Short mmCIF file of C-alpha atoms and ligand atoms in Angstrom, two decimals:
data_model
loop_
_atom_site.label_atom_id
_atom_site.label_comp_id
_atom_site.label_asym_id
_atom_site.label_seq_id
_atom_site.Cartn_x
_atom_site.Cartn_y
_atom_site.Cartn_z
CA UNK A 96 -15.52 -21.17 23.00
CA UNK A 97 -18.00 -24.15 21.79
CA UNK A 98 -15.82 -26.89 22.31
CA UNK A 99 -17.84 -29.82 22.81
CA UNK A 100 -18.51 -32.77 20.63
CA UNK A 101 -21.71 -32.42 19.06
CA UNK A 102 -22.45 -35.95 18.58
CA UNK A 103 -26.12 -35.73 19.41
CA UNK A 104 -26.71 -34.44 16.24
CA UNK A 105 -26.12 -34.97 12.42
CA UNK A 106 -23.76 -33.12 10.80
CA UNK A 107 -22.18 -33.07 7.31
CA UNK A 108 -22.91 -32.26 3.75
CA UNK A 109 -25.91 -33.45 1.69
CA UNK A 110 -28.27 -33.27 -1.08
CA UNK A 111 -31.73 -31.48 0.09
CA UNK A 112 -34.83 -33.95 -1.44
CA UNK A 113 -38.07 -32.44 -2.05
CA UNK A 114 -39.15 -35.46 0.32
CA UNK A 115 -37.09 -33.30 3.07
CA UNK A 116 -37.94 -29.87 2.08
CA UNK A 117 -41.48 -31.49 2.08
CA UNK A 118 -40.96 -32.10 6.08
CA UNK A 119 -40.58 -28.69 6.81
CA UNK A 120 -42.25 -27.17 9.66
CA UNK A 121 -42.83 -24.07 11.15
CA UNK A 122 -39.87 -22.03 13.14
CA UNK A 123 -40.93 -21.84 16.84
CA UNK A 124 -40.54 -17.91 16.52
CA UNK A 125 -38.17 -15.91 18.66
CA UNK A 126 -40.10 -12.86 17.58
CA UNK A 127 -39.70 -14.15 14.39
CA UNK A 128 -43.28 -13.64 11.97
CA UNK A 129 -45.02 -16.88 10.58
CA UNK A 130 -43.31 -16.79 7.53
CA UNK A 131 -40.19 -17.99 8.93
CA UNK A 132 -40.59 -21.59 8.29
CA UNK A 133 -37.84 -24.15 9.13
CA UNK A 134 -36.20 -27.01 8.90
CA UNK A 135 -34.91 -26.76 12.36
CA UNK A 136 -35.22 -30.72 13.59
CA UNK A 137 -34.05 -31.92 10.18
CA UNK A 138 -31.40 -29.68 8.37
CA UNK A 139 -31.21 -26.73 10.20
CA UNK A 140 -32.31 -24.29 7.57
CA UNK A 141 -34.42 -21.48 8.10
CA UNK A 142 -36.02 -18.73 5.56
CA UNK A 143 -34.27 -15.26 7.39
CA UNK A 144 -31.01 -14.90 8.35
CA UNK A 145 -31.19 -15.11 11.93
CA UNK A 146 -27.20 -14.52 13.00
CA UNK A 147 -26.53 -10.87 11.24
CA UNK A 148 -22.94 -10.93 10.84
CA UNK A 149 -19.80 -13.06 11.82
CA UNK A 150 -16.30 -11.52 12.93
CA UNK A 151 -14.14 -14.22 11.79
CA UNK A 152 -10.46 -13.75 13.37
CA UNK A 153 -9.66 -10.69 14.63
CA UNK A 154 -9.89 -8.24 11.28
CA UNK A 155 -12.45 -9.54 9.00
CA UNK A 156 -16.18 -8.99 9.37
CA UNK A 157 -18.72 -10.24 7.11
CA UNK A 158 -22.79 -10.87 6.76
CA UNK A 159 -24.04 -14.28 6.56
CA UNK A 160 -26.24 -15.56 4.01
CA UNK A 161 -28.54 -17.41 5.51
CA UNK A 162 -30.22 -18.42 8.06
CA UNK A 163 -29.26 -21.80 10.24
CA UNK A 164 -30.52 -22.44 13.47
CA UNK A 165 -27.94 -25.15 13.82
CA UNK A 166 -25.48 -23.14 16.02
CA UNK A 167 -28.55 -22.95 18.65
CA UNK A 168 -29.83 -25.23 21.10
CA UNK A 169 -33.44 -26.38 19.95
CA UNK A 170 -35.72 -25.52 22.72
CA UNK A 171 -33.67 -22.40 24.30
CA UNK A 172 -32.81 -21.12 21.12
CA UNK A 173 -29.43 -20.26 22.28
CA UNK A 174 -26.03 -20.13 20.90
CA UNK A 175 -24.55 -23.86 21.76
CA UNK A 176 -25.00 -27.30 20.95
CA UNK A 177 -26.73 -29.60 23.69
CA UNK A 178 -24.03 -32.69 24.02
CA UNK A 179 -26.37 -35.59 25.67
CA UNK A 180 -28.53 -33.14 27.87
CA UNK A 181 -25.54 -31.35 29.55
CA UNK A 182 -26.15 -27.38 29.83
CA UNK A 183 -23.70 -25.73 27.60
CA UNK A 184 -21.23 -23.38 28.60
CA UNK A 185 -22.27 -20.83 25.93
CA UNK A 186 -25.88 -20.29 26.95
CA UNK A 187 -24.98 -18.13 30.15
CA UNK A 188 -25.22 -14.42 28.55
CA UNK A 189 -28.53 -14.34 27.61
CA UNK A 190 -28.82 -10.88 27.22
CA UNK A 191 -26.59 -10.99 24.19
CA UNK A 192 -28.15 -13.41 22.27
CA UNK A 193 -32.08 -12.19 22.80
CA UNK A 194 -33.85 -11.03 19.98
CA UNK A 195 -32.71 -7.33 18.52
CA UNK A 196 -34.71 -5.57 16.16
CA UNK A 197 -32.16 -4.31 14.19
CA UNK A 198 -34.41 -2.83 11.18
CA UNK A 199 -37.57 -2.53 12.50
CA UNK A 200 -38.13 -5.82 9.98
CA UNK A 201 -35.06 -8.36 10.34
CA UNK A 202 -35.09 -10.24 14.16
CA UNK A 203 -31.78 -11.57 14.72
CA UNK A 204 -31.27 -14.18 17.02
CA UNK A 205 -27.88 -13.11 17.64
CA UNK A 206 -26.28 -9.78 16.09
CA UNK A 207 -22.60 -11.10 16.28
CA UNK A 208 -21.24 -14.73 15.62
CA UNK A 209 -17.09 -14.65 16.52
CA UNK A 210 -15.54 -17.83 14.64
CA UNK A 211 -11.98 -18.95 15.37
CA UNK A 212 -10.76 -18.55 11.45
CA UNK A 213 -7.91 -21.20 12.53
CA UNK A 214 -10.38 -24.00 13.75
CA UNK A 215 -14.00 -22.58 13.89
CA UNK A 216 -15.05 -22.54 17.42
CA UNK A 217 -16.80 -20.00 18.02
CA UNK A 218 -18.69 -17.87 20.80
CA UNK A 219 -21.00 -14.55 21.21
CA UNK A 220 -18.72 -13.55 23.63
CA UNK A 221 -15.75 -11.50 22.67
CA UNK A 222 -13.28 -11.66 25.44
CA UNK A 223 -13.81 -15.69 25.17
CA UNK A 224 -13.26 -15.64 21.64
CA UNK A 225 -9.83 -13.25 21.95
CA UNK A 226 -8.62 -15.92 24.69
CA UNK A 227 -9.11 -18.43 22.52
CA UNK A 228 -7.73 -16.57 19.50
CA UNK A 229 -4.37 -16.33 21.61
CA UNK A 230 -3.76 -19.47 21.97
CA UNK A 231 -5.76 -21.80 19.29
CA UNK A 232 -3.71 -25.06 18.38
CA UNK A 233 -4.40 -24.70 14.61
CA UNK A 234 -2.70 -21.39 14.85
CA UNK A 235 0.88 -22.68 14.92
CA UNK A 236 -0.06 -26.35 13.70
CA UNK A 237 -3.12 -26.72 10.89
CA UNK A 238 -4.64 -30.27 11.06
CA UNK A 239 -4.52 -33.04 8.26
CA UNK A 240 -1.60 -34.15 5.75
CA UNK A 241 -0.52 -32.12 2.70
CA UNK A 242 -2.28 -33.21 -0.87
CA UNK A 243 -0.66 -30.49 -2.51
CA UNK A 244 1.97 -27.76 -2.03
CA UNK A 245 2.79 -24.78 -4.88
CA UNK A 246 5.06 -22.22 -4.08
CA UNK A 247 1.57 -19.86 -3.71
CA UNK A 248 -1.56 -22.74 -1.96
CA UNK A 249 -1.48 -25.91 -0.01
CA UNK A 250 -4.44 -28.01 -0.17
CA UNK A 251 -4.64 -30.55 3.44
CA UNK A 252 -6.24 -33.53 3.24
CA UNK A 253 -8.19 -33.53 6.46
CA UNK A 254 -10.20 -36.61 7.62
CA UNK A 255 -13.59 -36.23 9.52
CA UNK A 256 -13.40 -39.25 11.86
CA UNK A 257 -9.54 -38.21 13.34
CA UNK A 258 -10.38 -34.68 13.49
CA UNK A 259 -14.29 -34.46 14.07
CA UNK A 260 -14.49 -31.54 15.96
CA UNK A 261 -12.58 -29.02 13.65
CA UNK A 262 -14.84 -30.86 10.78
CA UNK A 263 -17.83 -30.00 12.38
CA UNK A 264 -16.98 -26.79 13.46
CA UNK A 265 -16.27 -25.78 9.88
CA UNK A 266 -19.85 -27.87 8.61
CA UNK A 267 -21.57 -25.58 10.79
CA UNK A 268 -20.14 -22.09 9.54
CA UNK A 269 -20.50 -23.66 5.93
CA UNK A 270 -24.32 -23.58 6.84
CA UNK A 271 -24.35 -19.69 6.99
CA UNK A 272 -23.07 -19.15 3.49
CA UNK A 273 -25.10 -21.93 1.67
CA UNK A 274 -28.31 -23.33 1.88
CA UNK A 275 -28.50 -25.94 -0.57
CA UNK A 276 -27.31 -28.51 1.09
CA UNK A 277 -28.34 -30.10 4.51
CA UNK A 278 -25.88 -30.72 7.38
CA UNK A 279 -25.24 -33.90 9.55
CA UNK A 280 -23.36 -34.39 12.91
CA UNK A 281 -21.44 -37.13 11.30
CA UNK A 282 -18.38 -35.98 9.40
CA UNK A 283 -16.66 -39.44 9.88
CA UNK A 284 -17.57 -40.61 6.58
CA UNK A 285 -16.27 -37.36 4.67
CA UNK A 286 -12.55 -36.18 4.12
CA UNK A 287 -12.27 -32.54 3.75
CA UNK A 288 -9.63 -30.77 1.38
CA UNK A 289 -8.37 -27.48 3.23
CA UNK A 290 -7.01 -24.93 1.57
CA UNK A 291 -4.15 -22.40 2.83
CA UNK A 292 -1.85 -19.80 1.55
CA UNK A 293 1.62 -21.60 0.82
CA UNK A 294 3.64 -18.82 3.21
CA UNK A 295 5.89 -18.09 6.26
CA UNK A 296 3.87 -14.67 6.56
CA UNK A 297 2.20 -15.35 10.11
CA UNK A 298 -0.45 -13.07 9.31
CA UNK A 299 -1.91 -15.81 6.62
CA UNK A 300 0.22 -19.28 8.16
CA UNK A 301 -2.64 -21.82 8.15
CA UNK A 302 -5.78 -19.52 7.83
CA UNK A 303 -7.88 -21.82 5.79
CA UNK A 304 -9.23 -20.17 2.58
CA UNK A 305 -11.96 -22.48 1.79
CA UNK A 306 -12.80 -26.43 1.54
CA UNK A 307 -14.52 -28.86 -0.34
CA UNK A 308 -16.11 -32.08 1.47
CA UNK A 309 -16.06 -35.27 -0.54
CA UNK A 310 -17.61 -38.70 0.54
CA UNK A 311 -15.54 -41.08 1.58
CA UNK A 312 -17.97 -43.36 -0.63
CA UNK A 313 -20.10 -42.14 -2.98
CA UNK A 314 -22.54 -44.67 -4.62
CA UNK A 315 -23.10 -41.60 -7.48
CA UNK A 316 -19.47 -41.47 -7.90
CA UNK A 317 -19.37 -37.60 -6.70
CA UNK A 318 -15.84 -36.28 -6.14
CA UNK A 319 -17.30 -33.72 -4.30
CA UNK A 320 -19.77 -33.27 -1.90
CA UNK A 321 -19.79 -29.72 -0.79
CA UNK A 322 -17.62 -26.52 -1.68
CA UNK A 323 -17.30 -22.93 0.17
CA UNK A 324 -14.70 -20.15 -0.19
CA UNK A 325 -14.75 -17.93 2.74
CA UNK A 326 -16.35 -14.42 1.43
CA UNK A 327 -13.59 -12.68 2.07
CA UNK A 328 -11.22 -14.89 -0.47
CA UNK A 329 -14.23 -14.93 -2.99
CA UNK A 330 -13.53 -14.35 -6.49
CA UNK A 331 -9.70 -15.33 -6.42
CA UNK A 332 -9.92 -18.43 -8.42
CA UNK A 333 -9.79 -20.27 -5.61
CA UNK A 334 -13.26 -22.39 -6.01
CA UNK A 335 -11.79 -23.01 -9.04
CA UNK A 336 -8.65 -24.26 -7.95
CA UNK A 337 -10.80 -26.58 -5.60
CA UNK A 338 -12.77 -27.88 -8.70
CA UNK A 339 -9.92 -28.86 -10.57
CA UNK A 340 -8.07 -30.44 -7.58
CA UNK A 341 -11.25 -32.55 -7.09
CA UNK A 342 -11.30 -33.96 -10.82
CA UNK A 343 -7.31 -34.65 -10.19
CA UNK A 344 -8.33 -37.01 -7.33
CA UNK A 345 -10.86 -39.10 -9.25
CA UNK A 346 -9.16 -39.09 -12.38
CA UNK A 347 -6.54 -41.08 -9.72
CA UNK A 348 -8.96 -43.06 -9.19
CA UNK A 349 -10.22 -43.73 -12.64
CA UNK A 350 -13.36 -42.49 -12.49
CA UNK A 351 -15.69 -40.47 -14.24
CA UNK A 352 -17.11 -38.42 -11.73
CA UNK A 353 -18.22 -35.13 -10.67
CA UNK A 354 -20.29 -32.72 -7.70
CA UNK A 355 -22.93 -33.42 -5.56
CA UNK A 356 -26.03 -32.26 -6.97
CA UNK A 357 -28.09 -29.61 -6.83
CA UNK A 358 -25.67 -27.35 -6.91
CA UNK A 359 -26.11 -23.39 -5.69
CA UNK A 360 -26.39 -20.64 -8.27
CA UNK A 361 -22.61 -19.74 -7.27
CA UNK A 362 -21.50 -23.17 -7.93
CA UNK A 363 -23.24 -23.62 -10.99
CA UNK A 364 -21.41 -20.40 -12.62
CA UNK A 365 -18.27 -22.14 -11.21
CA UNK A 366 -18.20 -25.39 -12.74
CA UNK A 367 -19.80 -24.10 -15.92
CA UNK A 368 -16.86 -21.85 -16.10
CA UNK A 369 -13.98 -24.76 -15.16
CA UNK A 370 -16.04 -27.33 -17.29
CA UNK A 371 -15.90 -24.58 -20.29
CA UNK A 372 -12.29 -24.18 -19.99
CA UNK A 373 -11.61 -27.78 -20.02
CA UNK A 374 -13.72 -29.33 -22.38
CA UNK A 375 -12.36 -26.36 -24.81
CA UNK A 376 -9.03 -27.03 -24.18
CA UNK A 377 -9.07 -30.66 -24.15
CA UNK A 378 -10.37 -30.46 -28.36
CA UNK A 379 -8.77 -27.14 -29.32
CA UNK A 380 -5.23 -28.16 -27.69
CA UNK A 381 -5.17 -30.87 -26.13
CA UNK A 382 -5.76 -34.82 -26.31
CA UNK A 383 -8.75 -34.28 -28.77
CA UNK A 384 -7.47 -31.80 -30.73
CA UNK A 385 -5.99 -34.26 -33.62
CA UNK A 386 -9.58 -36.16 -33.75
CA UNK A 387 -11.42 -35.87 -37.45
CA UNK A 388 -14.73 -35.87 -35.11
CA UNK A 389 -15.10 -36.89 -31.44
CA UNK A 390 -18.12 -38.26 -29.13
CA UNK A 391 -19.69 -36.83 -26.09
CA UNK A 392 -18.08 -40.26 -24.46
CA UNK A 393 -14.26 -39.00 -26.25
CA UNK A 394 -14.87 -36.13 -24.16
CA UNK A 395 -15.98 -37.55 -20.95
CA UNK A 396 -13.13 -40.11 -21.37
CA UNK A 397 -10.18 -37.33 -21.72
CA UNK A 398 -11.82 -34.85 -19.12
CA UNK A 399 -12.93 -37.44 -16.67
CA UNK A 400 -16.26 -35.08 -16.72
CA UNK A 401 -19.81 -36.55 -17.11
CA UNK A 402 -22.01 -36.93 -20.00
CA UNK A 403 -24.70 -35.04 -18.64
CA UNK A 404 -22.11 -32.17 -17.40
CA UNK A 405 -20.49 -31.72 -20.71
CA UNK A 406 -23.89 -31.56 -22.49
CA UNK A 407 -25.16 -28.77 -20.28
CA UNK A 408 -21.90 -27.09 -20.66
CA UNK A 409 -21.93 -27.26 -24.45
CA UNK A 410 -25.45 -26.21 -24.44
CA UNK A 411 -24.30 -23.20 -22.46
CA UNK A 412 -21.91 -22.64 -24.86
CA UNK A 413 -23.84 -22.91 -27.75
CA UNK A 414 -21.75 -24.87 -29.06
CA UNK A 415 -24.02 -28.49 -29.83
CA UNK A 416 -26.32 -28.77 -32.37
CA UNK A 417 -28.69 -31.52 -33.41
CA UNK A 418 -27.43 -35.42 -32.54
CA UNK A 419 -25.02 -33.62 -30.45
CA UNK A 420 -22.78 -32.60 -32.89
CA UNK A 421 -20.02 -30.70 -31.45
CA UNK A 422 -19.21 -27.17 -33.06
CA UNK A 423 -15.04 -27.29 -32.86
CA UNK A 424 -14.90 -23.56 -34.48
CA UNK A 425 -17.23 -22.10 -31.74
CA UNK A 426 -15.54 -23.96 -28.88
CA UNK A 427 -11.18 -22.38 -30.52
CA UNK A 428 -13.11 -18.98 -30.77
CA UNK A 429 -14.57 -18.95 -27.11
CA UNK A 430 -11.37 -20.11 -25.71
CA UNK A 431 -9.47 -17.62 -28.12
CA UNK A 432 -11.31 -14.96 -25.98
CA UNK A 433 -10.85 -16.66 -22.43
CA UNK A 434 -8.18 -16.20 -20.50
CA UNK A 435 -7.12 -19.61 -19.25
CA UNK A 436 -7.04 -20.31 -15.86
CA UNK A 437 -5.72 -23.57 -14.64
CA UNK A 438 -4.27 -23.43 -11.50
CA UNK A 439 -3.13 -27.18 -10.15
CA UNK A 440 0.47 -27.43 -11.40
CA UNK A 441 0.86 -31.70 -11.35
CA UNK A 442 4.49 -31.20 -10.10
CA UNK A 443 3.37 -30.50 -6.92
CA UNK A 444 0.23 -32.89 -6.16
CA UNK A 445 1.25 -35.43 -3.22
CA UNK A 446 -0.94 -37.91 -3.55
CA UNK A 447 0.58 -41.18 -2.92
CA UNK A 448 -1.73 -42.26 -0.91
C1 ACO B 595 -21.60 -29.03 -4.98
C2 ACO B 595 -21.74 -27.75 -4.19
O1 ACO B 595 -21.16 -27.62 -3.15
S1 ACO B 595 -22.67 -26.43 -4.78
C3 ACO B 595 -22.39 -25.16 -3.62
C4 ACO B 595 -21.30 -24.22 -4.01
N1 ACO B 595 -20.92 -23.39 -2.88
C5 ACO B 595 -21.59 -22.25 -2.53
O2 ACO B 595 -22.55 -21.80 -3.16
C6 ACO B 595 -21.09 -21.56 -1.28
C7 ACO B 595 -20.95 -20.07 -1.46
N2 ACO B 595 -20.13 -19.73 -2.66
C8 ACO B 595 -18.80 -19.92 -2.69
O3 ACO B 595 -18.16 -20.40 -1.75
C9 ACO B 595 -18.10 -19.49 -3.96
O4 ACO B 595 -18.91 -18.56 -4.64
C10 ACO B 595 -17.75 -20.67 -4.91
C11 ACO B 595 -17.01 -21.78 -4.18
C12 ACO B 595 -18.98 -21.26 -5.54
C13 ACO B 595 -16.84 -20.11 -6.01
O5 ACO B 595 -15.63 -19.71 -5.42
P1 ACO B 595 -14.79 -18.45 -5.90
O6 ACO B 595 -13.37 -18.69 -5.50
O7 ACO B 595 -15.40 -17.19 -5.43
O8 ACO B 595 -14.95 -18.53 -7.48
P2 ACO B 595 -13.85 -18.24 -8.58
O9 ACO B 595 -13.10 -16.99 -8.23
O10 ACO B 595 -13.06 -19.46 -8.83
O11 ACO B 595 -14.79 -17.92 -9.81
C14 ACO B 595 -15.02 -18.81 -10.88
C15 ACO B 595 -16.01 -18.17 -11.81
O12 ACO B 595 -17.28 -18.17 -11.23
C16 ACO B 595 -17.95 -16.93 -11.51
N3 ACO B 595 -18.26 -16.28 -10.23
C17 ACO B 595 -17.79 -16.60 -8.99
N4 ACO B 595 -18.33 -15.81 -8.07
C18 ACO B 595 -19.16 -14.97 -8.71
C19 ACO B 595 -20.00 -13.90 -8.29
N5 ACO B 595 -20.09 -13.55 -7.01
N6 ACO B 595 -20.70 -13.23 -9.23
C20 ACO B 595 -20.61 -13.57 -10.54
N7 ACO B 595 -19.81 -14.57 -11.00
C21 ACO B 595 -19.11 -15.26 -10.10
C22 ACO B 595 -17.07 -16.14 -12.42
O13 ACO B 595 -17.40 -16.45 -13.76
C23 ACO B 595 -15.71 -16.71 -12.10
O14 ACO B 595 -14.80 -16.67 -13.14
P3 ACO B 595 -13.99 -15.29 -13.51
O15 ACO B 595 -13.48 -14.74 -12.20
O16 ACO B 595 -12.91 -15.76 -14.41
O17 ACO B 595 -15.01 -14.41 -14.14
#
């Protein structure tokens, strides 16, 4: 398995500028036709897929997204990250990873990706990837300290300068399911929030679910940098869960705060969709609910959401008119008609620290 430190490089979570995507040059090919562009020296992002699918563990097999030359060394083109100029250990089976027209139009670089689903290593060769399946670390220990613990999820507070490799590891797989944001080597100045299955059931014991990234400083005040549930725990609530766990820790911290943006089509609908839920709740039942008439900063106060966020989401709504006044009847009626959906239970956040 890839298991050196991949220091030479950047790696982490950020916002794409147009200055950046401006900087993008031209893929060096692999068979590939001149409309694969990339970003390959600065973010890693190409325009095809270029890895076709990934088996993650040992029973679940999924497409990627997109296309990320980050997993590849940048003059070979193969699977492995260059640490200072050594050769890597991954790069031997060339055959494997050479270019296979698979549809007489799509060139993979590599038709198989196996990723460790405990700590993300990962390899194009099987047998190396079912040794280290056998005996990963994570499997009987998963890294980090416990922010929260429900009888059903447990949310690990994992930080990227003690456990850099694992943080890395998982930056890098992020990269084939979203393409928003760019990644850097250095996860040092991120913590990431794990999420399990709260269970004794070995089949699930500390098989992360998903993450979100969050700076440790963030001069925009974002309690969240980056978010991804694995596809095959999509549409669970779980990126919910996630979203509501990050407003939890800045509302700890008093702040007003709120994602990284641009956010991806996916994560739009998602915090539309928590933001909706709250906002609605917070003046039909909640805190608000008592006020004669109530501000845009009333709201932002109570929800610990920003202005900007809560207009969009009221817009979406339909549910502002003109100097922002806030329809109350709309908002009872839409939340008459969705379920709600909460999911952090306060009782069992363990945040002391
Ligand atoms: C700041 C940033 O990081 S932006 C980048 C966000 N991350 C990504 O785009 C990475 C790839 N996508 C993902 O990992 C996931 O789609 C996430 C994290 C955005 C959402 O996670 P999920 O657990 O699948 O979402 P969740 O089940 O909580 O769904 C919340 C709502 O979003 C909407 N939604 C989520 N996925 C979909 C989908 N595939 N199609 C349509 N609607 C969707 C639904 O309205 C859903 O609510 P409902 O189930 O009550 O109808």
């Amino acid at each position: 398995m890839e298991s050196r430190r991949v220091s030479k490089k950047r790696l982490g979570l950020h916002e794409k500028t147009s200055k950046n995507v401006a900087k993008r040059r031209k893929g060096k090919g692999k068979g590939k036709d001149d409309s694969n562009t990339s970003d390959e020296n600065l973010y890693g992002i190409l325009n095809e897929r270029n890895i076709k699918d990934v088996q993650f563990g040992m029973d679940k097999r999924f497409l990627t997204w997109y296309g990320s030359n980050v997993y590849f060394d940048n003059e070979t083109e193969q699977l492995g990250i260059k640490d200072n100029g050594n050769s890597n250990t991954d790069s031997k089976d060339k055959q494997s990873t050479d270019v296979h027209s698979l549809t007489g139009k799509t060139r993979f670089w590599l038709d198989t990706l196996f990723v460790c689903e405990y700590c993300f290593k990962y390899s194009e060769n099987e047998e190396n990837f079912r040794l280290h399946a056998e005996r990963c670390r994570h499997k009987h220990s998963a890294p980090g300290r416990i922010k929260y613990k429900s009888p059903q999820y447990t949310i690990r507070r994992v930080r990227g300068y003690k456990h850099t490799l694992f943080c890395q590891c998982l930056c890098l797989f992020t990269k084939l399911f979203l393409d928003n944001k760019s990644m850097y080597f250095k996860v040092n100045h991120y913590d990431f929030y794990i999420l399990y299955e709260t269970t004794t059931d070995l089949s699930m014991k500390n098989k992360p679910l998903g993450f979100f990234s969050k700076d440790l400083v963030s001069y925009d005040q974002n309690n969240l940098a980056c978010i991804l549930i694995f596809p095959p725990y999509q549409r669970r609530r779980l990126g919910s869960l996630l979203i509501e766990f990050s407003y939890k820790l800045s509302k700890l911290d008093d702040i007003i705060s709120g994602p990284e943006l641009p956010l991806s089509p996916f994560g739009l609908i998602g915090y539309l969709k928590y933001w909706s839920q709250i906002i609605s709740w917070e003046l039909t039942e909640g805190e608000l609910c008592d006020f004669d008439s109530v501000t845009l900063e009333d709201i932002s106060k109570v929800t610990g959401l920003r202005i900007n966020d809560i207009i969009m989401t009221l817009k979406h709504l339909e549910c502002i008119g003109e100097e922002n006044r806030i329809y109350l009847d709309k908002l009872r009626r839409w939340l008459k008609t969705h379920e709600r959906t909460f999911m952090i239970e306060d009782q069992y956040l363990l945040l002391d620290d």
